[in-house]
Coordinates of N, CA and C in Angstrom, one line a residue:
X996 N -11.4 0.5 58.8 CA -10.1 0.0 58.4 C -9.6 0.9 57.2
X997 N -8.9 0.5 56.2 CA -8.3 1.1 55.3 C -8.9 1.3 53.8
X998 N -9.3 2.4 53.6 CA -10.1 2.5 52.4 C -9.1 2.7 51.0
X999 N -8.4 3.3 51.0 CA -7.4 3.5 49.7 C -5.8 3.8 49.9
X1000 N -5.3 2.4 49.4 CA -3.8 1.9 49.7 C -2.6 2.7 48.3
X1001 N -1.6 3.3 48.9 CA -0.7 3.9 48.5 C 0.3 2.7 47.5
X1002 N 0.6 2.5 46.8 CA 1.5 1.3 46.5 C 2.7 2.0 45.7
X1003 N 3.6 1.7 46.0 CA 4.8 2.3 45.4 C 5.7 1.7 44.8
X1004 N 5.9 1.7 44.0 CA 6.7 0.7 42.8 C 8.2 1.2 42.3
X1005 N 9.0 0.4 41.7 CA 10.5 0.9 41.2 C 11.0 -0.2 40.3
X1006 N 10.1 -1.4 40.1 CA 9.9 -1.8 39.2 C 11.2 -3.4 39.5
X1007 N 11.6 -3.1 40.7 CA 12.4 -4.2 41.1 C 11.8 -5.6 41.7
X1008 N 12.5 -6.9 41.8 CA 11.6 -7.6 42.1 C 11.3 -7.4 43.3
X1009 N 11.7 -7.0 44.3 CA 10.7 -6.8 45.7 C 9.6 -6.2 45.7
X1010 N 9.9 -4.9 45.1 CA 8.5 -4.0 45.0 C 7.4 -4.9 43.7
X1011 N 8.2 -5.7 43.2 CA 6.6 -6.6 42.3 C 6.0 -7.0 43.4
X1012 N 6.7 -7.8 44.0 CA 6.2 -8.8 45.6 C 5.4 -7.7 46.2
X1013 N 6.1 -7.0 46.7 CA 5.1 -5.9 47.6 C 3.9 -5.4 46.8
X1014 N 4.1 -5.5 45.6 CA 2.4 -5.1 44.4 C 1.7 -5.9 44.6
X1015 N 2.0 -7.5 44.7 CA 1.3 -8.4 45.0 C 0.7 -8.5 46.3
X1016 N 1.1 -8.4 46.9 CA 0.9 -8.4 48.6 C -0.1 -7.2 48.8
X1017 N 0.2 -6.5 48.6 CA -0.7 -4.7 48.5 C -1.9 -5.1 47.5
X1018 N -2.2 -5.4 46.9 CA -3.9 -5.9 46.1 C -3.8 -6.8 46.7
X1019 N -3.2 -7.8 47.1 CA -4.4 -8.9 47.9 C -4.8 -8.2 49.2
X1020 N -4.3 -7.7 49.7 CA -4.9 -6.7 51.2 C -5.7 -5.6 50.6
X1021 N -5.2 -5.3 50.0 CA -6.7 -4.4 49.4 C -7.7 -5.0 49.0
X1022 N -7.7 -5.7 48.4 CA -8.9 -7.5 47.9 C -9.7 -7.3 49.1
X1023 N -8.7 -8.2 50.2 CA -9.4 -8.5 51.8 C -10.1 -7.4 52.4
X1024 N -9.8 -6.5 52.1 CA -10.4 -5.5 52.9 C -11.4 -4.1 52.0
X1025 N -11.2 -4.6 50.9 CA -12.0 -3.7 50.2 C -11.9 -2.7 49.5
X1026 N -10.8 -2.5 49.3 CA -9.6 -0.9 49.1 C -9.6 -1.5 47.8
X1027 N -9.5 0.5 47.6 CA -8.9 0.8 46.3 C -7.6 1.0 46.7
X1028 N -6.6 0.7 45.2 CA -5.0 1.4 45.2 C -4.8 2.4 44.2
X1029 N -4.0 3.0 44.6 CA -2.9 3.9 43.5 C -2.0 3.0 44.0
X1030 N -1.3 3.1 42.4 CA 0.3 2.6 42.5 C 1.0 3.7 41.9
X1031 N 2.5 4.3 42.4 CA 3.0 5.3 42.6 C 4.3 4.9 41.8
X1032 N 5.2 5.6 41.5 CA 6.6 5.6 40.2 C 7.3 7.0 40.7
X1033 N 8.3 6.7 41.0 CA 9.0 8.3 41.4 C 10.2 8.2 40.1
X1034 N 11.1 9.2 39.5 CA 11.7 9.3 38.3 C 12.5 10.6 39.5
X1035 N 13.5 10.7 39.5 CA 14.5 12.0 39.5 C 14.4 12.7 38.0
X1036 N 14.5 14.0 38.6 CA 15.0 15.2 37.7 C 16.0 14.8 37.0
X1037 N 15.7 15.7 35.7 CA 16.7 15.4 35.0 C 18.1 16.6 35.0
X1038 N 19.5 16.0 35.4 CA 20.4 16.9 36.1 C 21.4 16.7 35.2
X1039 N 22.4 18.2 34.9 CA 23.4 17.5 34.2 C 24.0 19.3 33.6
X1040 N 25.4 19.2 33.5 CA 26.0 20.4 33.3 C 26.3 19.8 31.7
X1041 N 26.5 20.8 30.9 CA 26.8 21.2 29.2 C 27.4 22.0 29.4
X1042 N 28.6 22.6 28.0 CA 28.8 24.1 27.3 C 27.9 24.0 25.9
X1043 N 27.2 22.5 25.7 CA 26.4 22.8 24.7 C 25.1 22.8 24.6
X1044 N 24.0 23.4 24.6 CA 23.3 23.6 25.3 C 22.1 22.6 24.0
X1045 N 22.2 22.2 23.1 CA 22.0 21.1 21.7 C 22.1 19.7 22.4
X1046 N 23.1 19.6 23.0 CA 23.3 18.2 23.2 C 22.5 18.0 24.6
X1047 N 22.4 19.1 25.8 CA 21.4 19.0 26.8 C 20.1 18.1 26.4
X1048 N 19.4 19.5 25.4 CA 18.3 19.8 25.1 C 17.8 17.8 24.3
X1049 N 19.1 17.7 23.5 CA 18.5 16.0 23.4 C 18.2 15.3 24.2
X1050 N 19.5 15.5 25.1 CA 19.5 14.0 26.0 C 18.4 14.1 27.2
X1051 N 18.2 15.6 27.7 CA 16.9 15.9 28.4 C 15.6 14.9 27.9
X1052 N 15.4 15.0 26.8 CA 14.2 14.8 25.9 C 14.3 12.9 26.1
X1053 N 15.3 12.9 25.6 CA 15.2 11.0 25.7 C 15.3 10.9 27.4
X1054 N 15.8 11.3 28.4 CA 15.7 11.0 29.6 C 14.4 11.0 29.9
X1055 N 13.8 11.8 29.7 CA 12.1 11.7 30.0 C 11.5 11.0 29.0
X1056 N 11.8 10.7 27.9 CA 11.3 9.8 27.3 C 11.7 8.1 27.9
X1057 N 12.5 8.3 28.2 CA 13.0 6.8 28.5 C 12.6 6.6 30.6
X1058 N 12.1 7.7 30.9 CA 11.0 7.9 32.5 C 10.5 7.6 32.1
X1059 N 9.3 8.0 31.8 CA 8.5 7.8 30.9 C 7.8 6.4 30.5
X1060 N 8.8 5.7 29.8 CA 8.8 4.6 29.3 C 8.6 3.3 30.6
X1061 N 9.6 3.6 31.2 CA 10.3 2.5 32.8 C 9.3 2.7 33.2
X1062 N 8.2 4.0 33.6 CA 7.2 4.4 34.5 C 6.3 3.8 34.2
X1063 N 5.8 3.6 32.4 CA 4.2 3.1 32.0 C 5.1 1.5 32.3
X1064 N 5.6 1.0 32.5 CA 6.1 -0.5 32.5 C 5.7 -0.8 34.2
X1065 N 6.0 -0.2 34.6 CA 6.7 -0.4 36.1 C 4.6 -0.6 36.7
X1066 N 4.0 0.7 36.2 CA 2.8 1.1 36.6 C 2.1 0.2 35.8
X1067 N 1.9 -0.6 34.4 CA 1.3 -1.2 34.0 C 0.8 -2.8 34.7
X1068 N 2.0 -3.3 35.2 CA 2.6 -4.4 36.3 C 1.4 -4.3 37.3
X1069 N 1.4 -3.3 38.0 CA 0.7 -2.8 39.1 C -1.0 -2.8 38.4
X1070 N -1.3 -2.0 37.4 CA -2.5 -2.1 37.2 C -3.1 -3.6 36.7
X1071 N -2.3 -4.5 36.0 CA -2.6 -5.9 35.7 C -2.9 -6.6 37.2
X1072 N -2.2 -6.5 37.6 CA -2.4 -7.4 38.9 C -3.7 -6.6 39.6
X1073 N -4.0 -5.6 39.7 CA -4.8 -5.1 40.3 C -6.3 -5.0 39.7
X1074 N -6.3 -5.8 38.2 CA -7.5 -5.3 37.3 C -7.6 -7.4 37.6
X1075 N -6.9 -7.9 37.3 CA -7.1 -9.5 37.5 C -7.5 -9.9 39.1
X1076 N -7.3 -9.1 39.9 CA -7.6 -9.4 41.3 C -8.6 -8.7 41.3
X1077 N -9.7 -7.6 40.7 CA -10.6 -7.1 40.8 C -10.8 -6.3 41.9
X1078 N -9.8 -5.5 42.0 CA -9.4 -3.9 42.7 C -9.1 -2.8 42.0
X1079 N -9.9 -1.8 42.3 CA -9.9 -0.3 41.8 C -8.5 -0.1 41.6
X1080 N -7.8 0.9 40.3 CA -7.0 0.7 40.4 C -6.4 2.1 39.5
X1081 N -5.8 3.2 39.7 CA -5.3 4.6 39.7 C -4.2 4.5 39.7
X1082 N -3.1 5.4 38.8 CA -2.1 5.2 39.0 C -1.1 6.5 38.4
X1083 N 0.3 6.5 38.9 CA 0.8 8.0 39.0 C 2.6 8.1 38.8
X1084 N 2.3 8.8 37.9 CA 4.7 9.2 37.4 C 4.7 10.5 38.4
X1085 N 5.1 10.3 39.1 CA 5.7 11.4 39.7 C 7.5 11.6 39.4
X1086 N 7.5 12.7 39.2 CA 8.9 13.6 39.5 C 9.3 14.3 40.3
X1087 N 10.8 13.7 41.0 CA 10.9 14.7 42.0 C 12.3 13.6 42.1
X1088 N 13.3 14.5 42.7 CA 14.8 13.6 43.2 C 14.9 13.3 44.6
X1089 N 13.9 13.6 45.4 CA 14.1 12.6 46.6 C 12.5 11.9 46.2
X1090 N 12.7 10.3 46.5 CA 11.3 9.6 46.0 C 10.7 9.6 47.6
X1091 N 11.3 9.8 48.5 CA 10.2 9.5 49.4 C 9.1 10.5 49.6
X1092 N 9.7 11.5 49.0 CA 8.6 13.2 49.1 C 7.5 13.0 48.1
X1093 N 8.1 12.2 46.9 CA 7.0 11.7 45.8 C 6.2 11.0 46.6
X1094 N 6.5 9.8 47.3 CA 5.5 9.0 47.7 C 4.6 9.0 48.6
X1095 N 5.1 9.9 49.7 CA 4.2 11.1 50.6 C 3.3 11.8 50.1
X1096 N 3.6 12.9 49.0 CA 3.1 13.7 48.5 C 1.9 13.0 47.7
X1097 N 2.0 11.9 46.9 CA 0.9 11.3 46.7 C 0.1 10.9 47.5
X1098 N 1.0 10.0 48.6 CA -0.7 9.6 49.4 C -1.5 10.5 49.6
X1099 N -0.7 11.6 50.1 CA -1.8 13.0 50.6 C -2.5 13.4 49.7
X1100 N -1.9 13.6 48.6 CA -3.1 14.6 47.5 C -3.6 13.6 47.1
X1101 N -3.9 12.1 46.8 CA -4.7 11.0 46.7 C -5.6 10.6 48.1
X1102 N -4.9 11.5 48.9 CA -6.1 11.0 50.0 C -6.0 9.5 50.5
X1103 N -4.8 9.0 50.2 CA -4.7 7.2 50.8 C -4.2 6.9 52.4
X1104 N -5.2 6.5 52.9 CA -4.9 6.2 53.9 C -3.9 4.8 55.2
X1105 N -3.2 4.4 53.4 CA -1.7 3.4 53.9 C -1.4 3.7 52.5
X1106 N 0.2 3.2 52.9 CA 0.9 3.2 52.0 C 1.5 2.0 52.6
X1107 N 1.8 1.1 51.6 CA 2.2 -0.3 51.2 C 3.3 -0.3 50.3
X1108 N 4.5 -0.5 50.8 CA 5.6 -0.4 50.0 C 6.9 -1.9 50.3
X1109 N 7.9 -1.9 50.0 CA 8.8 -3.2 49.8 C 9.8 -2.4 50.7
X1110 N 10.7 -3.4 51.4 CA 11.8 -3.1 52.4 C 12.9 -2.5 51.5
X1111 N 13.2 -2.9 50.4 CA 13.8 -2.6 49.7 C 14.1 -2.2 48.3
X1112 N 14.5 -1.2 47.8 CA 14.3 -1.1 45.9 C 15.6 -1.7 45.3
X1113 N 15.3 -0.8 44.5 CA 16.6 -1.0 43.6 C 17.6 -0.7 44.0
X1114 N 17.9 0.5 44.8 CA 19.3 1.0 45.3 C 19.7 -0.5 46.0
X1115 N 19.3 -1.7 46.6 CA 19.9 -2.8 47.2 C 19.3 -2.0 49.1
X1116 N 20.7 -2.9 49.7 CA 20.3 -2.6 51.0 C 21.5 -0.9 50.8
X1117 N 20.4 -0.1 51.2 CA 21.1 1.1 51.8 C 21.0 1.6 53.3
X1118 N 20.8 0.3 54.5 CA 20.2 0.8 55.8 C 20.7 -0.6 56.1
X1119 N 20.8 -1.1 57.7 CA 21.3 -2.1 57.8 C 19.7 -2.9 57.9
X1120 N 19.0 -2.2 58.2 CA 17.5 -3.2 58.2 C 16.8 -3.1 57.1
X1121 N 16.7 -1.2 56.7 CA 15.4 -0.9 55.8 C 16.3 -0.2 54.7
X1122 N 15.8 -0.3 53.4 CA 16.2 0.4 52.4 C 16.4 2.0 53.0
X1123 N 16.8 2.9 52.0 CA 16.5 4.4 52.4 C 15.2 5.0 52.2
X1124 N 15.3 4.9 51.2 CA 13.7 5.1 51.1 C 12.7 4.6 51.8
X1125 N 12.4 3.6 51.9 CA 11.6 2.9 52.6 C 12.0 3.7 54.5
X1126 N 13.1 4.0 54.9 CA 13.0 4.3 56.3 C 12.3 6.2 56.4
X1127 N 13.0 7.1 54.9 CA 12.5 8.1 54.9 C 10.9 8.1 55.0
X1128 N 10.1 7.6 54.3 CA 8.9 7.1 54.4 C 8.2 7.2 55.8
X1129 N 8.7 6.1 56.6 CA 8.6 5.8 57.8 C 8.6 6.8 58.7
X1130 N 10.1 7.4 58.7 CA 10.2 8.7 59.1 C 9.6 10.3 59.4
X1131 N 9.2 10.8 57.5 CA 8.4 11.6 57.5 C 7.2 11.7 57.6
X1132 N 6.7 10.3 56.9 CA 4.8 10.5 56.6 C 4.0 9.9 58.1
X1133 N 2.9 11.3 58.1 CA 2.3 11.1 58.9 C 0.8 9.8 58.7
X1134 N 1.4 9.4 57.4 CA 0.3 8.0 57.1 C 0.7 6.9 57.6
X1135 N -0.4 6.1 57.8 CA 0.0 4.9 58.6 C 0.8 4.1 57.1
X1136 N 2.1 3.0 57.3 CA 3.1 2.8 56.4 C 2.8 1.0 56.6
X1137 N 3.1 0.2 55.6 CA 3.1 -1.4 56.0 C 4.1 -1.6 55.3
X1138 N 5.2 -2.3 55.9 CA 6.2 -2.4 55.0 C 6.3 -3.8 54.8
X1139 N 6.5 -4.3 53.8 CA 6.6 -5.6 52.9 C 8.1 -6.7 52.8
X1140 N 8.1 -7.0 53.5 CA 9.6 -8.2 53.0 C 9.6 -9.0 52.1

């Protein structure tokens, strides 16, 4: 079966639900998790190249921030359910390449994720993210309602 579960977070309430759901299946079956945080780049035109250079700095400060919150969520639940538990800020502006790219270089063989994030519904069934997922990774995917 499944030895180490991908879990992907955004810190909305579905994806809590899906955190919960993703350690108790890892519980039942024995798995370790990573839980996973995607952050976009930070984008943005200036003529002043001072006021970039701040708001750059607090944008990743304030990633940063959402990310150790979002991933802390995930490691509590997963240290009180007594499952292994790893965890990862990735950057990148499309999140489903973050979330791929983790299982692979973590070596997880599912990824456990929520139907929906924060964007709301962007699909008439499945979030976007959540169908990119589906679409690209060649890991096996469980998607959470």
């Amino acid at each position: 079966m499944y030895k180490h579960i991908l879990i992907p977070t955004d810190g909305s309430a579905l994806s809590e639900e899906a955190v919960r759901q993703g350690v108790a299946f890892a519980k039942s079956i024995n798995a370790t998790v990573t839980a996973v945080t995607v952050s976009p780049s930070f984008h943005t035109m200036s003529m002043d190249t001072m006021m970039v250079s701040d708001t750059r700095e607090q944008y990743q400060k304030d990633c940063e921030d959402r990310a150790e919150r979002y991933l802390a969520f995930v490691r509590e639940i997963a240290r009180s359910s007594g499952v292994p538990c790893e965890s990862a800020h990735v950057v990148n502006d499309h999140p489903y390449e973050g979330i791929i790219d983790t299982a692979r270089t973590k070596g997880c063989d599912l990824i456990f994720m929520a139907s929906h994030g924060r964007k709301g519904v962007a699909a008439l069934v499945l979030g976007s993210e959540t169908t990119k997922v589906l679409t690209h990774s060649k890991i096996s995917t469980l998607v959470c309602r």
